[in-house]
Amino acid sequence: MNGISSFEHPNSTVTADGTYKHTTSPIVTGTSVLALKYKDGVMLTADCLASYGSLARFRNVERLHPVGKNTIIGASGDMSDFQHVQNQLNGLMLSEHVTDDDQVLGTKSIYKYLSNIMYNRRSKVNPLWNKFIVAGLEDGESFLGFVDLYGTTYKSPVMATGFGAHIALPILRKYAEARCDTLTEEEAIEILDNCMRVLYYRDARSFNKIQRAKVTASGIEITAPYSLETNWDFAESIIGYGA
Amino acid sequence: MTSIGTGYDLSVSTYSPDGRLFQVEYASKAVDNSGTAVGLRTKDGVVLAVEKIIPTNLEVPGSNRRIYPIDKHIGFASSGWLPDVKSLVERARDEAWEYQSTYRVPTSPKILSERMGLFIQAYTLYSSVRPFGASPMMACMDEDGPQLIVFETSGAYYGYKGCATGKAKQLAKTEIEKLDLENMSIRDAIKEAARIIYSVHDDSKDKLFELELSWISEESNRQFCKVPKELYDEAVQYAQKSGDSDMEDDEDL
């Protein structure tokens, strides 16, 4: 498009007839985020890849972002939009810190704030190209909330974005959803790791270096990136693709 | 003050014949009217203590605080005219946020203090404005360690190991000078700061006061925040005990 960048919308262009063209597709993207509720709280996982189209461009990206003491946000979709959201939330948390009133912003409030940002931007027809999972613990109750680029929200005991919504969600529903209250940490880890492994086999935008995070009564814990064991022996027997 | 203004004290834009700006000096008089503030810097942190004078016991305890966080790692203790203090605090918060949203790194205390110094100084240049009747104390921590900076009403600012402003600043400074701040832990500094505020408080002038204590240290995760309740209580206990033993000493004489 032969447009010029406008001052009010630095990331947009003005067309010849004076209308604006905002982002119509994401550029550098993260794939699935998975989350579930379990006995002690919530757990979520995402891989460390930010793709540039189909190119595995950045392989050491953290897509699980802590906000305050009891909330984590998992992001898929456009990574620059995610960074913008991170900065906005940092500003929010700073103004909370500065208020110094012994009150902490709970997970539900952060979720509401984020979904308002998302809905506000979609209403300007200039959405932030993301799907977020907000996970946390508030008043001893675990919380999982979803919000996407349209401002759509829902809550559920198991959750997945991206390709994971097709591949991992049925697995999460089968093994986790019904037993959320009794699921132990070890079981939760096993289910999520298995889902991520299946995704790594099936999703061409995924990566086997992943991170896991949990929010429990003792706070937030985000693991260092770790690799999943995979077995590609079966590939030998596949006929008709390349070799 | 050695002389009074006689005609040269009405505007900050005019020097007196002996080269002074009386309005700036009067502004620091306004600072001397407010409750005492004490700042102590040790190797591992900074503590700020304020004697918040309570005009009526109808005031809710813990309200109308006089110590203000500016950023995660920066805080101000106020002394002076409250609305002026609040205006400076607001300015500092804006500057801090501006800095970190521009450069995406934690606000540099050095640059923040420079900006604040310039801002205060700008109000000493024009006949249409009044200098700030406030002298904020800034506690912060960066890769160079903890720092304590005090802004004067002229816009000048200096770093200190320990400092005091407000009503009993002279008494408090004398007390601070007796401390071995280089070899003191931040936990002990909290106690000493509390002790000094209690000891310089003048019951005959202001009956009620509340001690405010905030700190930044390795132990507070390099965050500027209120001193935790256990440490606060311990410090108050220490301050009250030292006050009692002082009285006993007097009786001995």
Short mmCIF file of C-alpha atoms in Angstrom, two decimals:
data_model
loop_
_atom_site.label_atom_id
_atom_site.label_comp_id
_atom_site.label_asym_id
_atom_site.label_seq_id
_atom_site.Cartn_x
_atom_site.Cartn_y
_atom_site.Cartn_z
CA MET A 1 0.00 0.00 0.00
CA ASN A 2 1.30 3.45 -0.90
CA GLY A 3 0.40 5.09 2.34
CA ILE A 4 2.26 7.31 4.77
CA SER A 5 2.62 6.66 8.45
CA SER A 6 0.40 8.96 10.46
CA PHE A 7 1.26 10.78 13.67
CA GLU A 8 -1.77 9.67 15.68
CA HIS A 9 -1.38 6.07 14.60
CA PRO A 10 2.35 5.44 14.33
CA ASN A 11 1.87 1.78 13.43
CA SER A 12 -0.76 2.46 10.82
CA THR A 13 -0.86 3.94 7.38
CA VAL A 14 -3.24 6.42 5.79
CA THR A 15 -4.70 5.32 2.50
CA ALA A 16 -5.22 7.55 -0.50
CA ASP A 17 -8.85 8.20 0.45
CA GLY A 18 -7.86 9.36 3.95
CA THR A 19 -8.90 6.24 5.84
CA TYR A 20 -6.57 4.37 8.18
CA LYS A 21 -5.23 0.91 7.76
CA HIS A 22 -4.25 -0.70 11.05
CA THR A 23 -2.50 -4.00 11.66
CA THR A 24 -4.23 -6.68 9.62
CA SER A 25 -2.00 -9.57 10.62
CA PRO A 26 0.48 -10.39 13.35
CA ILE A 27 4.22 -10.40 12.49
CA VAL A 28 6.33 -12.16 15.11
CA THR A 29 4.10 -14.69 16.82
CA GLY A 30 4.01 -17.08 19.73
CA THR A 31 1.95 -20.25 19.50
CA SER A 32 -0.13 -22.12 22.11
CA VAL A 33 -0.42 -21.41 25.83
CA LEU A 34 -2.00 -24.14 27.98
CA ALA A 35 -3.37 -23.82 31.48
CA LEU A 36 -5.24 -25.86 34.03
CA LYS A 37 -6.50 -25.65 37.57
CA TYR A 38 -5.24 -28.26 40.01
CA LYS A 39 -5.34 -29.08 43.71
CA ASP A 40 -2.94 -26.34 44.90
CA GLY A 41 -3.72 -23.60 42.38
CA VAL A 42 -3.16 -23.02 38.68
CA MET A 43 -0.47 -24.13 36.28
CA LEU A 44 0.35 -22.98 32.80
CA THR A 45 2.88 -23.67 30.11
CA ALA A 46 4.14 -22.20 26.85
CA ASP A 47 7.12 -22.76 24.60
CA CYS A 48 9.98 -20.29 24.17
CA LEU A 49 9.57 -19.68 20.46
CA ALA A 50 8.61 -16.50 18.64
CA SER A 51 8.15 -17.27 14.95
CA TYR A 52 8.55 -14.87 12.05
CA GLY A 53 6.03 -16.40 9.72
CA SER A 54 7.13 -20.02 9.48
CA LEU A 55 10.73 -19.17 10.45
CA ALA A 56 11.69 -20.14 14.00
CA ARG A 57 13.17 -16.65 14.51
CA PHE A 58 13.53 -16.19 18.30
CA ARG A 59 14.04 -19.31 20.38
CA ASN A 60 14.53 -17.86 23.84
CA VAL A 61 11.38 -15.85 24.46
CA GLU A 62 9.48 -15.86 27.74
CA ARG A 63 5.76 -15.84 27.13
CA LEU A 64 4.72 -16.36 30.74
CA HIS A 65 4.76 -12.98 32.43
CA PRO A 66 4.25 -12.43 36.17
CA VAL A 67 2.09 -9.47 37.23
CA GLY A 68 2.17 -8.67 40.92
CA LYS A 69 2.49 -11.43 43.49
CA ASN A 70 -0.32 -13.80 42.48
CA THR A 71 -0.93 -13.48 38.76
CA ILE A 72 0.67 -14.76 35.58
CA ILE A 73 -0.24 -13.84 32.05
CA GLY A 74 0.46 -16.28 29.22
CA ALA A 75 0.55 -14.76 25.76
CA SER A 76 0.16 -16.12 22.28
CA GLY A 77 -0.10 -14.12 19.10
CA ASP A 78 1.88 -11.00 18.20
CA MET A 79 4.92 -10.61 20.45
CA SER A 80 5.30 -6.85 19.99
CA ASP A 81 1.68 -6.36 21.04
CA PHE A 82 2.41 -8.60 24.03
CA GLN A 83 5.39 -6.42 24.96
CA HIS A 84 3.15 -3.36 24.71
CA VAL A 85 0.68 -5.01 27.09
CA GLN A 86 3.54 -5.90 29.46
CA ASN A 87 4.55 -2.25 29.57
CA GLN A 88 1.00 -1.11 30.20
CA LEU A 89 0.65 -3.59 33.05
CA ASN A 90 4.00 -2.48 34.47
CA GLY A 91 2.61 1.05 34.56
CA LEU A 92 -0.50 -0.19 36.33
CA MET A 93 1.55 -2.10 38.90
CA LEU A 94 3.80 0.91 39.45
CA SER A 95 0.85 3.13 40.21
CA GLU A 96 -0.33 0.45 42.64
CA HIS A 97 3.10 0.36 44.33
CA VAL A 98 3.20 4.13 44.60
CA THR A 99 -0.26 4.25 46.20
CA ASP A 100 1.31 2.34 49.10
CA ASP A 101 -2.00 1.44 50.77
CA ASP A 102 -1.34 -2.23 51.63
CA GLN A 103 -3.85 -3.25 49.00
CA VAL A 104 -2.81 -5.61 46.23
CA LEU A 105 -4.40 -5.84 42.84
CA GLY A 106 -5.96 -9.30 42.58
CA THR A 107 -6.00 -11.62 39.60
CA LYS A 108 -9.64 -10.81 38.79
CA SER A 109 -8.90 -7.09 38.65
CA ILE A 110 -5.89 -7.60 36.41
CA TYR A 111 -8.00 -9.83 34.16
CA LYS A 112 -10.70 -7.16 33.97
CA TYR A 113 -8.14 -4.47 33.21
CA LEU A 114 -6.56 -6.54 30.47
CA SER A 115 -9.88 -7.48 28.88
CA ASN A 116 -10.88 -3.81 28.90
CA ILE A 117 -7.66 -2.93 27.08
CA MET A 118 -8.36 -5.64 24.52
CA TYR A 119 -11.99 -4.66 23.98
CA ASN A 120 -11.08 -0.97 23.79
CA ARG A 121 -8.56 -1.65 21.05
CA ARG A 122 -10.86 -3.88 19.04
CA SER A 123 -13.48 -1.11 19.25
CA LYS A 124 -10.99 1.20 17.56
CA VAL A 125 -10.67 -1.48 14.87
CA ASN A 126 -6.98 -1.60 15.86
CA PRO A 127 -6.75 -4.77 17.92
CA LEU A 128 -3.83 -6.10 19.90
CA TRP A 129 -3.22 -9.36 18.06
CA ASN A 130 -3.09 -11.70 21.02
CA LYS A 131 -4.83 -14.41 22.92
CA PHE A 132 -4.07 -14.20 26.62
CA ILE A 133 -4.58 -16.54 29.51
CA VAL A 134 -4.67 -14.86 32.90
CA ALA A 135 -3.97 -17.26 35.75
CA GLY A 136 -3.76 -16.69 39.45
CA LEU A 137 -4.99 -17.15 42.96
CA GLU A 138 -7.24 -14.70 44.75
CA ASP A 139 -8.68 -15.18 48.25
CA GLY A 140 -7.57 -18.81 48.16
CA GLU A 141 -9.48 -19.49 44.98
CA SER A 142 -7.78 -20.37 41.73
CA PHE A 143 -8.64 -18.35 38.67
CA LEU A 144 -8.24 -18.94 34.94
CA GLY A 145 -9.47 -16.38 32.44
CA PHE A 146 -9.13 -16.01 28.69
CA VAL A 147 -9.21 -12.88 26.56
CA ASP A 148 -8.50 -12.48 22.85
CA LEU A 149 -8.03 -9.76 20.25
CA TYR A 150 -11.79 -9.20 19.99
CA GLY A 151 -12.15 -8.71 23.72
CA THR A 152 -13.96 -12.05 24.04
CA THR A 153 -13.65 -13.46 27.54
CA TYR A 154 -14.42 -16.74 29.23
CA LYS A 155 -13.42 -18.66 32.30
CA SER A 156 -12.79 -22.38 32.46
CA PRO A 157 -10.86 -24.90 34.58
CA VAL A 158 -8.80 -25.93 31.54
CA MET A 159 -7.72 -23.60 28.80
CA ALA A 160 -5.63 -23.46 25.65
CA THR A 161 -4.86 -20.88 22.96
CA GLY A 162 -3.68 -21.26 19.37
CA PHE A 163 -3.23 -24.70 17.87
CA GLY A 164 -3.41 -26.02 21.42
CA ALA A 165 -7.12 -25.17 21.44
CA HIS A 166 -7.53 -27.92 18.82
CA ILE A 167 -4.84 -30.41 19.84
CA ALA A 168 -4.35 -30.03 23.59
CA LEU A 169 -7.77 -28.96 24.80
CA PRO A 170 -9.42 -32.38 24.23
CA ILE A 171 -6.57 -33.98 26.19
CA LEU A 172 -6.90 -31.45 29.00
CA ARG A 173 -10.66 -32.01 29.08
CA LYS A 174 -10.25 -35.75 29.26
CA TYR A 175 -7.50 -35.93 31.89
CA ALA A 176 -7.79 -32.74 33.92
CA GLU A 177 -11.13 -30.95 33.76
CA ALA A 178 -13.22 -33.39 35.79
CA ARG A 179 -10.58 -33.92 38.48
CA CYS A 180 -9.28 -30.38 38.95
CA ASP A 181 -9.86 -30.43 42.70
CA THR A 182 -7.87 -33.59 43.28
CA LEU A 183 -5.16 -33.29 40.64
CA THR A 184 -1.73 -33.28 42.28
CA GLU A 185 1.16 -31.13 41.14
CA GLU A 186 2.99 -34.14 39.66
CA GLU A 187 -0.08 -35.18 37.69
CA ALA A 188 -0.63 -31.63 36.47
CA ILE A 189 2.98 -31.40 35.27
CA GLU A 190 2.69 -34.74 33.51
CA ILE A 191 -0.52 -33.77 31.71
CA LEU A 192 0.84 -30.40 30.58
CA ASP A 193 4.19 -31.86 29.48
CA ASN A 194 2.37 -34.53 27.48
CA CYS A 195 0.16 -31.91 25.84
CA MET A 196 3.23 -29.86 24.93
CA ARG A 197 4.89 -32.94 23.51
CA VAL A 198 1.86 -33.72 21.33
CA LEU A 199 1.85 -30.10 20.22
CA TYR A 200 5.52 -30.29 19.34
CA TYR A 201 4.80 -33.29 17.12
CA ARG A 202 1.79 -31.69 15.46
CA ASP A 203 2.23 -27.89 15.47
CA ALA A 204 4.86 -26.70 13.00
CA ARG A 205 5.13 -23.36 14.86
CA SER A 206 5.98 -24.99 18.18
CA PHE A 207 9.26 -25.73 19.90
CA ASN A 208 10.50 -28.30 22.41
CA LYS A 209 12.03 -25.74 24.73
CA ILE A 210 9.25 -24.81 27.12
CA GLN A 211 8.50 -23.11 30.40
CA ARG A 212 6.00 -23.95 33.07
CA ALA A 213 4.56 -21.71 35.75
CA LYS A 214 2.34 -22.14 38.76
CA VAL A 215 0.54 -19.92 41.20
CA THR A 216 -0.10 -21.47 44.59
CA ALA A 217 -0.65 -20.19 48.11
CA SER A 218 3.11 -19.67 48.35
CA GLY A 219 3.18 -17.37 45.31
CA ILE A 220 4.42 -17.52 41.75
CA GLU A 221 6.94 -19.97 40.43
CA ILE A 222 8.14 -19.91 36.83
CA THR A 223 10.54 -22.65 35.76
CA ALA A 224 13.67 -22.02 33.75
CA PRO A 225 13.29 -23.15 30.13
CA TYR A 226 13.59 -26.94 29.79
CA SER A 227 13.48 -29.40 26.93
CA LEU A 228 10.98 -32.19 26.29
CA GLU A 229 12.11 -35.68 25.33
CA THR A 230 10.80 -36.65 21.91
CA ASN A 231 11.06 -39.78 19.81
CA TRP A 232 11.07 -39.44 16.06
CA ASP A 233 11.67 -43.14 15.19
CA PHE A 234 8.28 -43.36 13.57
CA ALA A 235 9.39 -40.84 10.97
CA GLU A 236 11.33 -43.64 9.22
CA SER A 237 8.11 -45.39 8.29
CA ILE A 238 6.42 -42.35 6.82
CA ILE A 239 6.37 -42.59 3.06
CA GLY A 240 5.55 -39.87 0.62
CA TYR A 241 7.00 -36.77 2.32
CA GLY A 242 10.39 -35.79 0.93
CA ALA A 243 12.86 -38.68 1.23
CA MET B 1 18.51 35.05 59.22
CA THR B 2 20.95 37.90 59.64
CA SER B 3 18.99 40.65 57.95
CA ILE B 4 15.44 41.16 56.83
CA GLY B 5 14.53 41.81 53.26
CA THR B 6 13.50 45.50 53.31
CA GLY B 7 12.16 45.82 49.82
CA TYR B 8 14.24 43.10 48.22
CA ASP B 9 12.19 40.19 49.45
CA LEU B 10 9.02 40.56 47.43
CA SER B 11 10.09 38.79 44.27
CA VAL B 12 12.37 35.88 43.55
CA SER B 13 13.42 37.53 40.33
CA THR B 14 15.39 40.24 42.17
CA TYR B 15 18.59 39.80 44.17
CA SER B 16 19.18 41.84 47.31
CA PRO B 17 22.24 44.17 47.18
CA ASP B 18 24.26 41.58 49.10
CA GLY B 19 23.36 38.90 46.55
CA ARG B 20 20.63 36.90 48.18
CA LEU B 21 17.23 35.66 47.15
CA PHE B 22 15.05 36.25 50.16
CA GLN B 23 12.03 34.39 48.82
CA VAL B 24 14.12 31.24 48.56
CA GLU B 25 15.27 31.67 52.15
CA TYR B 26 11.70 32.27 53.32
CA ALA B 27 10.70 29.09 51.53
CA SER B 28 13.15 27.15 53.68
CA LYS B 29 11.54 28.79 56.71
CA ALA B 30 8.30 27.14 55.57
CA VAL B 31 10.15 23.83 55.57
CA ASP B 32 11.28 24.43 59.14
CA ASN B 33 7.66 24.69 60.24
CA SER B 34 6.82 21.10 59.40
CA GLY B 35 7.47 17.87 61.29
CA THR B 36 11.03 16.60 61.41
CA ALA B 37 12.23 14.17 58.75
CA VAL B 38 15.34 12.06 59.15
CA GLY B 39 17.19 10.05 56.51
CA LEU B 40 19.99 7.60 57.26
CA ARG B 41 22.12 5.81 54.72
CA THR B 42 24.06 2.68 55.56
CA LYS B 43 26.07 0.35 53.37
CA ASP B 44 23.06 -1.82 52.65
CA GLY B 45 20.19 0.63 52.44
CA VAL B 46 18.44 3.86 53.30
CA VAL B 47 15.77 4.51 55.90
CA LEU B 48 13.49 7.54 55.97
CA ALA B 49 11.67 8.55 59.14
CA VAL B 50 9.11 11.31 59.51
CA GLU B 51 7.50 12.83 62.57
CA LYS B 52 3.99 13.29 61.25
CA ILE B 53 2.34 15.88 63.43
CA ILE B 54 -1.32 15.14 64.02
CA PRO B 55 -3.42 18.26 64.55
CA THR B 56 -6.41 16.37 65.97
CA ASN B 57 -6.99 12.91 67.29
CA LEU B 58 -9.96 12.70 64.95
CA GLU B 59 -7.45 11.86 62.23
CA VAL B 60 -7.51 8.20 61.26
CA PRO B 61 -4.25 6.51 62.30
CA GLY B 62 -2.01 5.78 59.35
CA SER B 63 -3.75 8.27 57.05
CA ASN B 64 -2.30 11.32 55.29
CA ARG B 65 1.11 9.77 54.94
CA ARG B 66 4.19 11.95 54.55
CA ILE B 67 6.46 9.42 52.89
CA TYR B 68 5.79 8.84 49.22
CA PRO B 69 7.06 6.09 46.95
CA ILE B 70 8.04 7.56 43.58
CA ASP B 71 9.10 4.44 41.73
CA LYS B 72 9.78 0.84 42.76
CA HIS B 73 13.26 1.83 43.92
CA ILE B 74 12.81 5.51 44.78
CA GLY B 75 10.97 7.27 47.60
CA PHE B 76 10.52 10.77 49.00
CA ALA B 77 10.13 11.88 52.59
CA SER B 78 8.45 15.22 52.81
CA SER B 79 9.08 18.21 54.89
CA GLY B 80 7.53 21.54 54.17
CA TRP B 81 4.31 22.89 52.89
CA LEU B 82 2.15 19.87 52.19
CA PRO B 83 0.58 20.98 48.89
CA ASP B 84 4.03 21.91 47.56
CA VAL B 85 5.40 18.56 48.65
CA LYS B 86 2.56 16.78 46.89
CA SER B 87 3.12 18.78 43.76
CA LEU B 88 6.81 17.81 43.73
CA VAL B 89 5.95 14.18 44.41
CA GLU B 90 3.53 14.19 41.49
CA ARG B 91 6.20 15.72 39.28
CA ALA B 92 8.78 13.17 40.36
CA ARG B 93 6.38 10.29 39.65
CA ASP B 94 5.66 11.66 36.20
CA GLU B 95 9.37 12.09 35.47
CA ALA B 96 10.12 8.57 36.70
CA TRP B 97 7.40 7.02 34.58
CA GLU B 98 8.41 9.11 31.58
CA TYR B 99 11.98 7.92 31.95
CA GLN B 100 11.21 4.26 32.20
CA SER B 101 8.61 4.21 29.48
CA THR B 102 11.05 5.98 27.16
CA TYR B 103 14.15 3.92 27.90
CA ARG B 104 12.58 0.69 29.24
CA VAL B 105 15.03 0.52 32.15
CA PRO B 106 14.50 1.40 35.81
CA THR B 107 14.54 5.15 36.35
CA SER B 108 18.03 6.44 37.01
CA PRO B 109 18.04 8.20 40.39
CA LYS B 110 20.83 10.45 39.17
CA ILE B 111 18.79 11.73 36.27
CA LEU B 112 15.60 11.98 38.30
CA SER B 113 17.34 14.14 40.90
CA GLU B 114 18.82 16.34 38.19
CA ARG B 115 15.38 16.84 36.66
CA MET B 116 13.83 17.59 40.04
CA GLY B 117 16.63 20.03 40.87
CA LEU B 118 16.08 21.88 37.60
CA PHE B 119 12.34 21.93 38.17
CA ILE B 120 12.64 23.43 41.64
CA GLN B 121 15.23 25.93 40.42
CA ALA B 122 12.92 27.12 37.64
CA TYR B 123 10.60 28.41 40.36
CA THR B 124 13.32 30.75 41.63
CA LEU B 125 13.58 32.66 38.36
CA TYR B 126 10.34 34.51 37.82
CA SER B 127 8.41 37.16 39.70
CA SER B 128 5.20 35.43 38.67
CA VAL B 129 5.93 32.29 40.69
CA ARG B 130 6.73 31.32 44.26
CA PRO B 131 9.52 28.90 45.16
CA PHE B 132 8.47 25.52 46.56
CA GLY B 133 8.14 25.54 50.33
CA ALA B 134 9.37 21.99 50.40
CA SER B 135 12.63 20.17 50.80
CA PRO B 136 12.12 16.54 49.85
CA MET B 137 14.51 13.80 50.91
CA MET B 138 15.04 11.11 48.32
CA ALA B 139 16.02 7.54 49.11
CA CYS B 140 16.98 5.26 46.28
CA MET B 141 19.07 2.32 45.25
CA ASP B 142 20.76 1.52 41.97
CA GLU B 143 23.81 -0.40 40.79
CA ASP B 144 26.00 2.10 42.70
CA GLY B 145 24.27 1.17 45.95
CA PRO B 146 21.97 3.12 48.24
CA GLN B 147 21.76 6.91 48.07
CA LEU B 148 20.19 9.67 50.11
CA ILE B 149 19.65 13.04 48.44
CA VAL B 150 18.08 16.21 49.84
CA PHE B 151 16.67 18.96 47.63
CA GLU B 152 16.87 22.48 48.92
CA THR B 153 14.35 25.20 48.15
CA SER B 154 16.84 26.79 45.75
CA GLY B 155 16.91 23.68 43.59
CA ALA B 156 20.36 22.67 44.80
CA TYR B 157 20.60 19.04 45.87
CA TYR B 158 23.26 17.13 47.74
CA GLY B 159 23.89 13.54 48.68
CA TYR B 160 24.26 12.64 52.35
CA LYS B 161 25.11 9.79 54.67
CA GLY B 162 22.51 11.14 57.03
CA CYS B 163 20.35 14.23 57.06
CA ALA B 164 17.43 15.93 58.74
CA THR B 165 14.91 18.57 57.72
CA GLY B 166 11.97 20.25 59.41
CA LYS B 167 11.29 21.58 62.88
CA ALA B 168 14.05 19.94 64.87
CA LYS B 169 16.60 19.52 62.11
CA GLN B 170 19.48 20.94 64.15
CA LEU B 171 18.89 18.64 67.12
CA ALA B 172 18.41 15.69 64.80
CA LYS B 173 21.57 16.43 62.82
CA THR B 174 23.60 16.53 66.02
CA GLU B 175 22.20 13.11 66.92
CA ILE B 176 22.94 11.73 63.43
CA GLU B 177 26.54 12.95 63.62
CA LYS B 178 27.07 10.72 66.66
CA LEU B 179 26.16 7.60 64.68
CA ASP B 180 28.68 5.33 63.02
CA LEU B 181 26.67 5.01 59.81
CA GLU B 182 29.43 3.29 57.82
CA ASN B 183 29.43 0.28 60.11
CA MET B 184 25.74 0.19 60.91
CA SER B 185 23.26 -2.33 59.58
CA ILE B 186 20.08 -1.03 58.03
CA ARG B 187 18.08 -2.73 60.79
CA ASP B 188 19.97 -0.73 63.41
CA ALA B 189 19.56 2.42 61.34
CA ILE B 190 15.78 1.96 61.46
CA LYS B 191 15.94 1.87 65.25
CA GLU B 192 18.21 4.91 65.42
CA ALA B 193 16.02 6.88 63.04
CA ALA B 194 13.01 6.09 65.19
CA ARG B 195 14.92 7.00 68.32
CA ILE B 196 15.95 10.35 66.90
CA ILE B 197 12.41 11.24 65.82
CA TYR B 198 11.09 10.34 69.29
CA SER B 199 13.87 12.23 71.05
CA VAL B 200 13.54 15.46 69.07
CA HIS B 201 9.75 15.54 69.26
CA ASP B 202 8.65 18.47 71.37
CA ASP B 203 5.61 17.57 73.49
CA SER B 204 5.02 21.16 74.52
CA LYS B 205 4.56 22.33 70.91
CA ASP B 206 2.72 19.43 69.32
CA LYS B 207 1.05 16.86 71.47
CA LEU B 208 0.29 14.17 68.97
CA PHE B 209 2.56 12.66 66.37
CA GLU B 210 2.90 9.50 64.42
CA LEU B 211 6.19 7.97 63.35
CA GLU B 212 6.45 6.97 59.71
CA LEU B 213 9.22 4.65 58.63
CA SER B 214 10.04 3.54 55.10
CA TRP B 215 13.12 1.93 53.70
CA ILE B 216 14.91 0.51 50.73
CA SER B 217 17.52 -2.20 51.14
CA GLU B 218 18.62 -5.61 49.95
CA GLU B 219 16.24 -7.01 52.54
CA SER B 220 13.28 -5.13 51.03
CA ASN B 221 14.23 -6.59 47.62
CA ARG B 222 15.50 -3.18 46.57
CA GLN B 223 11.96 -1.87 46.74
CA PHE B 224 11.07 1.33 48.49
CA CYS B 225 8.29 0.49 50.92
CA LYS B 226 7.06 0.79 54.46
CA VAL B 227 9.20 -0.87 57.11
CA PRO B 228 7.55 -4.22 57.99
CA LYS B 229 5.38 -4.17 61.10
CA GLU B 230 7.71 -6.29 63.27
CA LEU B 231 10.66 -4.01 62.56
CA TYR B 232 8.52 -0.92 63.04
CA ASP B 233 7.27 -2.10 66.43
CA GLU B 234 10.76 -3.06 67.48
CA ALA B 235 12.04 0.38 66.49
CA VAL B 236 9.29 2.20 68.37
CA GLN B 237 9.94 0.07 71.45
CA TYR B 238 13.63 0.90 71.23
CA ALA B 239 12.88 4.60 70.76
CA GLN B 240 10.54 4.72 73.74
CA LYS B 241 12.97 2.80 75.94
CA SER B 242 15.85 5.14 75.09
CA GLY B 243 13.56 8.07 75.85
CA ASP B 244 12.77 6.65 79.30
CA SER B 245 16.42 5.96 80.16
CA ASP B 246 17.32 9.52 79.11
CA MET B 247 14.86 10.80 81.70
CA GLU B 248 16.36 8.57 84.37
CA ASP B 249 19.79 9.99 83.51
CA ASP B 250 18.40 13.47 84.02
CA GLU B 251 17.10 12.52 87.42
CA ASP B 252 20.52 11.24 88.43
CA LEU B 253 21.93 14.67 87.78
#
